[in-house]
Coordinates of C-alpha atoms and ligand atoms in Angstrom, one line a residue:
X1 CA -13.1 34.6 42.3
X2 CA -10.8 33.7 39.0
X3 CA -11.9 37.1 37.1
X4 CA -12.3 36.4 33.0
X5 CA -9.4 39.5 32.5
X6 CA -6.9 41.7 34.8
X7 CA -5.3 44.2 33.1
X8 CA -1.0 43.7 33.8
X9 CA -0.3 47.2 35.0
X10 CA 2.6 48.0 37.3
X11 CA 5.0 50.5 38.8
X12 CA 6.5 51.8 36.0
X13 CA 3.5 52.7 34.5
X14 CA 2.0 54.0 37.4
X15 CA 5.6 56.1 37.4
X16 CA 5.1 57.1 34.2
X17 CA 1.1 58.2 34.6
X18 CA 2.6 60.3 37.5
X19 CA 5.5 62.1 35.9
X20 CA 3.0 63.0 33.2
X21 CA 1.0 64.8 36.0
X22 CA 4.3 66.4 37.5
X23 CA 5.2 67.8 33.8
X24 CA 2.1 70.0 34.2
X25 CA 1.0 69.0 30.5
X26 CA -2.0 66.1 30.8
X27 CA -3.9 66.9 27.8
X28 CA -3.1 65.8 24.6
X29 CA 0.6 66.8 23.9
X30 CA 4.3 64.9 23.9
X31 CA 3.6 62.0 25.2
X32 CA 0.8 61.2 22.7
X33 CA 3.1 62.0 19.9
X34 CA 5.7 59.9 21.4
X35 CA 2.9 57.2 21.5
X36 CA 1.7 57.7 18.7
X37 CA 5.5 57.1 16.8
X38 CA 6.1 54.2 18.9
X39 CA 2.7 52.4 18.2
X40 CA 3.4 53.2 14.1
X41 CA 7.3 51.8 14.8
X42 CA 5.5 48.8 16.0
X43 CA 3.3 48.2 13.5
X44 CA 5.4 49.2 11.2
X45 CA 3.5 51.9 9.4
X46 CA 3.5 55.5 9.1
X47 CA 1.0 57.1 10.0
X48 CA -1.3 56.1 13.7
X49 CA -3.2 58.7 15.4
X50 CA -4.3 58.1 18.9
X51 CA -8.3 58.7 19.8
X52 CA -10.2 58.0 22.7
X53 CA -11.5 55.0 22.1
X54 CA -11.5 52.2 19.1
X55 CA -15.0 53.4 19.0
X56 CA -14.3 56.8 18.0
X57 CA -11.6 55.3 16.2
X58 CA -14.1 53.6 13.9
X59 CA -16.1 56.9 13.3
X60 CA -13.0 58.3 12.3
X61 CA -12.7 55.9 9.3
X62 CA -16.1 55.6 8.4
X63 CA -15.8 59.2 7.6
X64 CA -12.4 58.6 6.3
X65 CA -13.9 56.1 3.7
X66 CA -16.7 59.2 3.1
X67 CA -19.5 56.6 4.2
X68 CA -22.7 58.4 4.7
X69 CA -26.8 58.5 4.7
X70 CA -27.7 56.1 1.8
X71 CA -24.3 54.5 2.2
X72 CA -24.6 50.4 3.4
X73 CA -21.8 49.2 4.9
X74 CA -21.2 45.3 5.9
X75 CA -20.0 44.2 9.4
X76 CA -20.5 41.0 11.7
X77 CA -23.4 41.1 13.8
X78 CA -20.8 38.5 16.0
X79 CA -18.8 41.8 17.8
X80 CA -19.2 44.1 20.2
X81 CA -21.8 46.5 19.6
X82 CA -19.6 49.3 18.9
X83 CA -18.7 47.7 15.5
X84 CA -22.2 48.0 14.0
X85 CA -23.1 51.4 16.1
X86 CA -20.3 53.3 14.4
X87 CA -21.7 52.5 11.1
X88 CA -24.9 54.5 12.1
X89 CA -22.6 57.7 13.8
X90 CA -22.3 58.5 9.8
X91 CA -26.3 57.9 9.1
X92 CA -25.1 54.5 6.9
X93 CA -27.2 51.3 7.3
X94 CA -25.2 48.5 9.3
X95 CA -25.4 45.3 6.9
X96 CA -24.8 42.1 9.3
X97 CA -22.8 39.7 7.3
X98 CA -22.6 36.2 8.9
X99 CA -19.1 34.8 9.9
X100 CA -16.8 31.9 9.7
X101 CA -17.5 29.0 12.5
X102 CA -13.7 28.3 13.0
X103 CA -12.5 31.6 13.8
X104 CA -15.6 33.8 14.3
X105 CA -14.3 35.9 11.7
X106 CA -16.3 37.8 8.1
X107 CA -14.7 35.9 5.1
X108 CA -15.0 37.0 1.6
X109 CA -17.5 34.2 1.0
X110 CA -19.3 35.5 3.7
X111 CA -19.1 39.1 2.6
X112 CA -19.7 38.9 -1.0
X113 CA -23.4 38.4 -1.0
X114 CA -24.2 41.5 0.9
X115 CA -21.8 43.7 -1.5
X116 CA -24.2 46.1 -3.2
X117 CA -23.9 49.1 -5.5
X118 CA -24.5 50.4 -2.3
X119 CA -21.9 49.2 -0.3
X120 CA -19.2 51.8 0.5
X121 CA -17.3 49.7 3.5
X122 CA -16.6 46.2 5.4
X123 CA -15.9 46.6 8.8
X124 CA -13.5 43.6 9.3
X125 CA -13.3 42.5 12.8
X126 CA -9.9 40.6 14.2
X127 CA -12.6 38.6 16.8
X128 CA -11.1 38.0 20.2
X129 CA -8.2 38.7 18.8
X130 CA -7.6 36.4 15.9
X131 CA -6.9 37.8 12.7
X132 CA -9.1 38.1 9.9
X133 CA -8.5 37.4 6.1
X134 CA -7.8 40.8 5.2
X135 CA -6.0 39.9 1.8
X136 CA -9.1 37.6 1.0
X137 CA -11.2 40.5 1.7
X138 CA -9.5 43.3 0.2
X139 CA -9.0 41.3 -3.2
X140 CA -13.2 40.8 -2.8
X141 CA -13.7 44.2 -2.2
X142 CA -11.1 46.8 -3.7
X143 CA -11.9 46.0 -7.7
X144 CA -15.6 46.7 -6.4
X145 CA -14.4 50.1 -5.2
X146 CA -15.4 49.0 -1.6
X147 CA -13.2 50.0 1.0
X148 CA -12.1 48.0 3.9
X149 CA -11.9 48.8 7.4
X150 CA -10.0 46.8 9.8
X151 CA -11.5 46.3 13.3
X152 CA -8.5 45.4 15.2
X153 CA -9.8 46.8 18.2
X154 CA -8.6 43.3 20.3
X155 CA -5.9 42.7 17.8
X156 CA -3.2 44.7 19.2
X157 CA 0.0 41.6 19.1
X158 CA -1.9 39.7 16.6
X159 CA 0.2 38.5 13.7
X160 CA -1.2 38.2 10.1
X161 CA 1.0 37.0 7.5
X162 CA 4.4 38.2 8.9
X163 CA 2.8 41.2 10.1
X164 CA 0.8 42.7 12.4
X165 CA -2.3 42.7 12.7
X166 CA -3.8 46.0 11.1
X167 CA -0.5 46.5 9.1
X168 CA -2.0 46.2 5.9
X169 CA -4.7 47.7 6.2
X170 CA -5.9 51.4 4.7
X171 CA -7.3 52.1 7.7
X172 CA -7.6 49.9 10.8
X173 CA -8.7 50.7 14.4
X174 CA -6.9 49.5 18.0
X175 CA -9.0 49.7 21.6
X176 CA -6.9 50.0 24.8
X177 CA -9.9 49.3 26.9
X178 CA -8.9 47.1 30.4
X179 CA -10.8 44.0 28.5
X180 CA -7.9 44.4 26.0
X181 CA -4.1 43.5 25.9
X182 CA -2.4 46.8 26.2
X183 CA -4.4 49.7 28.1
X184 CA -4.3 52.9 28.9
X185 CA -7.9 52.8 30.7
X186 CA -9.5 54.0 27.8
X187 CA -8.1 54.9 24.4
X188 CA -7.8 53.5 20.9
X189 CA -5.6 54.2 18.2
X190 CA -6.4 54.8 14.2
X191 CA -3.7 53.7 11.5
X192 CA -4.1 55.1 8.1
X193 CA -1.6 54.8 4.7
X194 CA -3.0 57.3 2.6
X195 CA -1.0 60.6 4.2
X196 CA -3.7 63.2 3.3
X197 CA -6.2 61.0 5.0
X198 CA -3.4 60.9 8.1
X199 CA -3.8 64.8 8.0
X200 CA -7.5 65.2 7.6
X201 CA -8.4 62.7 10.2
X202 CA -5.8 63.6 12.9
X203 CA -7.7 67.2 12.4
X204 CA -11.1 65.8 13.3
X205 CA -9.8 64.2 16.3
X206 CA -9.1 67.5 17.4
X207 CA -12.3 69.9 16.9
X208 CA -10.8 70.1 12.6
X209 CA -8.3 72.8 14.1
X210 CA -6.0 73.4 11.8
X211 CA -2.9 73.9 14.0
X212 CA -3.0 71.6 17.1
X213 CA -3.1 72.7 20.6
X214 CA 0.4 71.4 21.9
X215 CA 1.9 72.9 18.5
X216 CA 0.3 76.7 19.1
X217 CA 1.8 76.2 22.8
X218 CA 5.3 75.0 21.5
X219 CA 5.4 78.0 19.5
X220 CA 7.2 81.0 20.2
X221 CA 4.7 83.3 17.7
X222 CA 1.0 83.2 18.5
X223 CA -0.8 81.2 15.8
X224 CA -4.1 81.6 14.9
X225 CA -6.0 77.9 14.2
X226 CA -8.7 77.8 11.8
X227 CA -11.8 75.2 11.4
X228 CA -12.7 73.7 8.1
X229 CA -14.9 71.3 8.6
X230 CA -17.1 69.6 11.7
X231 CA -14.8 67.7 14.3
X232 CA -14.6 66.1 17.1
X233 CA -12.8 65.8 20.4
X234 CA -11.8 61.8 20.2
X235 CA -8.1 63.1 22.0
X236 CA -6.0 60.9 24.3
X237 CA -4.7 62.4 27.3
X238 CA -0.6 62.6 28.0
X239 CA -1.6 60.8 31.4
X240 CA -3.0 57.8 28.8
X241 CA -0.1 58.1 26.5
X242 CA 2.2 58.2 29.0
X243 CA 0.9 54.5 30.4
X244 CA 0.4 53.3 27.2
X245 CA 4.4 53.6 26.1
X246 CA 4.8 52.0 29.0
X247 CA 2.1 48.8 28.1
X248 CA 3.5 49.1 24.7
X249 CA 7.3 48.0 25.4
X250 CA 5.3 45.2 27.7
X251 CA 3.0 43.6 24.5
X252 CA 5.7 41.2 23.6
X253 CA 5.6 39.6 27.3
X254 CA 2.1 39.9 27.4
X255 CA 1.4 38.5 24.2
X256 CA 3.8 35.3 24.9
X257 CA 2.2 34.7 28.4
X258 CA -1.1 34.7 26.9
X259 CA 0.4 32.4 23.8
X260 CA 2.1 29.9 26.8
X261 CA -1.1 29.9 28.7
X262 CA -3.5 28.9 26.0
X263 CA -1.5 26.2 25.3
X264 CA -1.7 24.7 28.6
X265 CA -5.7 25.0 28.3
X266 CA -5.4 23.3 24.2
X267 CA -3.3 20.5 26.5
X268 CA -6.4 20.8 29.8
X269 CA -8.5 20.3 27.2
X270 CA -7.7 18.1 24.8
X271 CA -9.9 15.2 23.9
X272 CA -12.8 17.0 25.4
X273 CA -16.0 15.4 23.0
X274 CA -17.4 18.1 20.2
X275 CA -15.0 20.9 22.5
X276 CA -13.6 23.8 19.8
X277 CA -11.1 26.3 21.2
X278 CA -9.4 29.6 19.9
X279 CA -6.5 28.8 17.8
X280 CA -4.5 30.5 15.4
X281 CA -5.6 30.7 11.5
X282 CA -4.2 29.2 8.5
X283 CA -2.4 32.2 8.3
X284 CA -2.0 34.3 11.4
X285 CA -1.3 34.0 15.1
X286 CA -3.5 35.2 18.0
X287 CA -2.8 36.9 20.8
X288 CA -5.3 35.4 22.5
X289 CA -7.3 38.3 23.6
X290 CA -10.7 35.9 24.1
X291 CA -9.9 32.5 25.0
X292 CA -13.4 31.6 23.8
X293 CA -14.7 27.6 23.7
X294 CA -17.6 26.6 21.7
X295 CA -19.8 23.8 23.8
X296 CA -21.1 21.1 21.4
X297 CA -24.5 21.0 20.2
X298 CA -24.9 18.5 22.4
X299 CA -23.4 19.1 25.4
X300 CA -25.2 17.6 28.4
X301 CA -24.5 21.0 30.3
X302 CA -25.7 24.6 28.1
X303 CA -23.2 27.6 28.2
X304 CA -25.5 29.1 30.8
X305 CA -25.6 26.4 33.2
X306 CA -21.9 26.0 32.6
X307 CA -21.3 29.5 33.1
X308 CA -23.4 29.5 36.8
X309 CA -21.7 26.2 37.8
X310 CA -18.3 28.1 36.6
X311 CA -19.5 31.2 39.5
X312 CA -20.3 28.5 41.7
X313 CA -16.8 27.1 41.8
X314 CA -15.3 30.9 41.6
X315 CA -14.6 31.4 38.0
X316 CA -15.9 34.4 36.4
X317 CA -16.0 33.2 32.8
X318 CA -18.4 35.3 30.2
X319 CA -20.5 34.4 27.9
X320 CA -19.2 34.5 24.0
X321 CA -19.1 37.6 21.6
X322 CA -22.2 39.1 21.5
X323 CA -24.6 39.0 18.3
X324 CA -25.6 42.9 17.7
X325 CA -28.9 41.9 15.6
X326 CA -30.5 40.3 18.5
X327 CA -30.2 43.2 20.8
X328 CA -32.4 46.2 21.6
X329 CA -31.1 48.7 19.5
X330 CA -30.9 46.2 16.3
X331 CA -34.4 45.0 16.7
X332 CA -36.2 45.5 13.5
X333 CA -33.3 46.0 11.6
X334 CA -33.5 43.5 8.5
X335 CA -30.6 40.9 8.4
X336 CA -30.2 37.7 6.1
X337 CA -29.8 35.0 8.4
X338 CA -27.0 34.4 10.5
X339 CA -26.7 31.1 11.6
X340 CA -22.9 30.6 12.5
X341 CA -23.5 33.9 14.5
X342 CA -26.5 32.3 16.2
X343 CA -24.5 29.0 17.2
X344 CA -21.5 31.0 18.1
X345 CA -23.1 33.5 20.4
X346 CA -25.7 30.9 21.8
X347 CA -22.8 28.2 22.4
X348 CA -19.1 29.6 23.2
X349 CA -18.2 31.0 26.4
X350 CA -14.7 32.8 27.3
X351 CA -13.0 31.4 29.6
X352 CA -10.2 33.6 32.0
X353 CA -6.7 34.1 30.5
X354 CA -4.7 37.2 32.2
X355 CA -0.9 37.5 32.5
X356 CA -1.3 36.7 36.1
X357 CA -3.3 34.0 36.1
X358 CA -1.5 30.6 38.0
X359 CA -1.6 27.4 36.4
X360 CA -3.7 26.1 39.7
X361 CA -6.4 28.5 38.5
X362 CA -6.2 27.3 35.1
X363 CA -6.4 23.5 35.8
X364 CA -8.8 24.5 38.2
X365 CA -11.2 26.1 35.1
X366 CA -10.6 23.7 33.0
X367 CA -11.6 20.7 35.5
X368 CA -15.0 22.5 35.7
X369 CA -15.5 22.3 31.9
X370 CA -13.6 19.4 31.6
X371 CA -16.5 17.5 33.9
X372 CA -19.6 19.6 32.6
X373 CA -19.0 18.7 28.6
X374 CA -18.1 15.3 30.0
X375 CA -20.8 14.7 32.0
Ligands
LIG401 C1 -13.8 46.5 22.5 C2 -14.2 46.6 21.1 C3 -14.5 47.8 20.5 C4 -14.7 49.0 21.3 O1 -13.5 49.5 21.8 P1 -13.5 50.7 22.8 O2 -12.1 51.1 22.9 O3 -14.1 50.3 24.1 O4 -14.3 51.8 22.2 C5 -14.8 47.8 19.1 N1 -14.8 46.7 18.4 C6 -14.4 45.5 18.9 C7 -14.4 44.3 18.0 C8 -14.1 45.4 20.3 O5 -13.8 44.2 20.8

């Protein structure tokens, strides 16, 4: 079976996870600070603070951007769940804005008729990897006093104007889940510019103790911590870190493999009738993280039947990005209507794209698609 995503792990990080373990510190301690300079070097920025997750990441900003109970805050229904869920960890109301057909991404014209006096945050997402219109966005929202969060939980190698993605952003969120580029198993990483926010937030990723754990150790004195405020523990572990560095100095490769492979499918699939495929933006570049396709309206085979013939022939593709307002947990929660979102979660499908994956796989994929849109 062709699997839709294999992590690109190795020796030396599986050297590095193991002199973490012989150093006898595995909690969070050097190695995270060394990851957490290296990711900020990378981005360029000056302040990231590694968590457990880009989920925990996003609770971290939401109560960085002081959104609570009464608070509405806009996001795409079109992301994974965590997106939308982390909105109600602060007791705000989730406002599912609908997104652009091309790159599955909010836009400010998609945004601005859900900004109310309400409004406190947009959760920007980079979908799949492909960068959002942050600038668009943040001229939208700023003057309003809205603030805006970027989800760039699958964005980590993404490239938005010159930059990376999540560069420009007052606070943005990373995931190094397995589904992701770089991973560390699980873990995520929150950037921030405004340096008091650095300090409060890297606090609550640590129970709000005022001095950390690794710092009272490195000490010679004992030091008493203190606890202002509620936290959380949302730490990474060395072990993590210690991969991570390692997955880090790799993103380049990885991001250029993926880059070189989805051009081979743009070529596979070329010509295909009413096909759409991932690409980069008007002003960005992807790293790919999805490669999604969007089946015409009309295709003679649906994107479940083309996912099951897909098993059949031993590809494990997935279906497209999820829609959060038609699950479970969303039902009864009132939306405007979302009918990009609908087509896009109804019709697209991912198809495999991992470091590893042979160009005899690829053709192979793309012959099954090629024949069931064609058919
Ligand atoms: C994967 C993902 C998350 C959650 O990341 P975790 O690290 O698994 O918590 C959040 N938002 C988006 C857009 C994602 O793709």
């Amino acid at each position: 079976m062709i699997p839709v995503m294999r992590p690109w792990l190795g020796e030396e990080e599986a050297e590095a996870a193991a002199a973490a373990v012989r150093s006898g510190w595995v909690a969070q301690g050097p190695r995270v600070a060394e990851f957490e300079r290296a990711f900020a070097a990378h981005l360029g920025v000056e302040h990231a603070i590694a968590v457990s997750s880009c989920t925990t990441a996003l609770h971290l900003c939401l109560i960085g951007v002081d959104a609570g109970p009464g608070d509405e805050v806009v996001v795409p229904s079109l992301s994974f769940i965590a997106t939308a869920n982390a909105v109600r960890y602060v007791g705000a109301t989730p406002v599912f804005a609908d997104v652009d057909l091309a790159t599955m991404n909010l836009t400010a014209e998609t945004v601005e008729p859900h900004l109310t006096p309400r409004t406190k945050a947009v959760v920007l997402v980079d979908q799949g990897g492909m960068p959002a219109d942050l600038e668009g966005v943040r001229a939208l929202c700023e003057p309003r006093g809205v603030a805006v969060i970027e989800d760039a939980a699958c964005a980590a190698g993404t490239r938005y104007r010159g930059r990376p993605a999540g560069a420009g952003a007052a606070l943005a969120a990373f995931s190094f889940h397995p589904r992701k580029l770089l991973t560390t198993g699980e873990g995520g990483m929150l950037t921030v510019a405004d340096p008091a926010l650095a300090v409060r937030l890297r606090r609550l990723r640590e129970h709000a103790m005022s001095v950390s754990a690794a710092d009272r150790h490195a000490s010679a004195q004992p030091v008493l911590e203190s606890y202002e405020e509620t936290g959380f523990n949302y730490r990474m572990t060395d072990v993590q870190a210690a991969v991570g560095l390692v997955q880090l100095r790799k993103l380049p490769e990885m991001v250029a493999r993926r880059r070189e492979l989805a051009e081979r499918y743009h070529k596979l699939l070329d010509g295909v009738p009413g096909l759409v495929t991932a690409a980069d933006t008007q002003d960005g570049t992807t790293n790919y993280q999805s490669f999604w396709v969007l089946l015409p309206e009309d295709s003679p085979t649906g994107r479940d039947d083309l996912l099951a013939l897909l098993a059949a022939r031993g590809v494990s593709a997935r279906r497209g990005i999820m829609a959060s307002h038609l699950e479970g947990a969303y039902a009864g929660h009132p939306h405007a209507p979302l009918p990009a979102t609908e087509r896009l979660t109804r019709d697209s499908l991912i198809l495999p794209l991992f470091h590893q994956l042979t160009e005899t796989e690829q053709d192979h994929v793309a012959a099954v698609v090629r024949e069931a849109v064609e058919r």
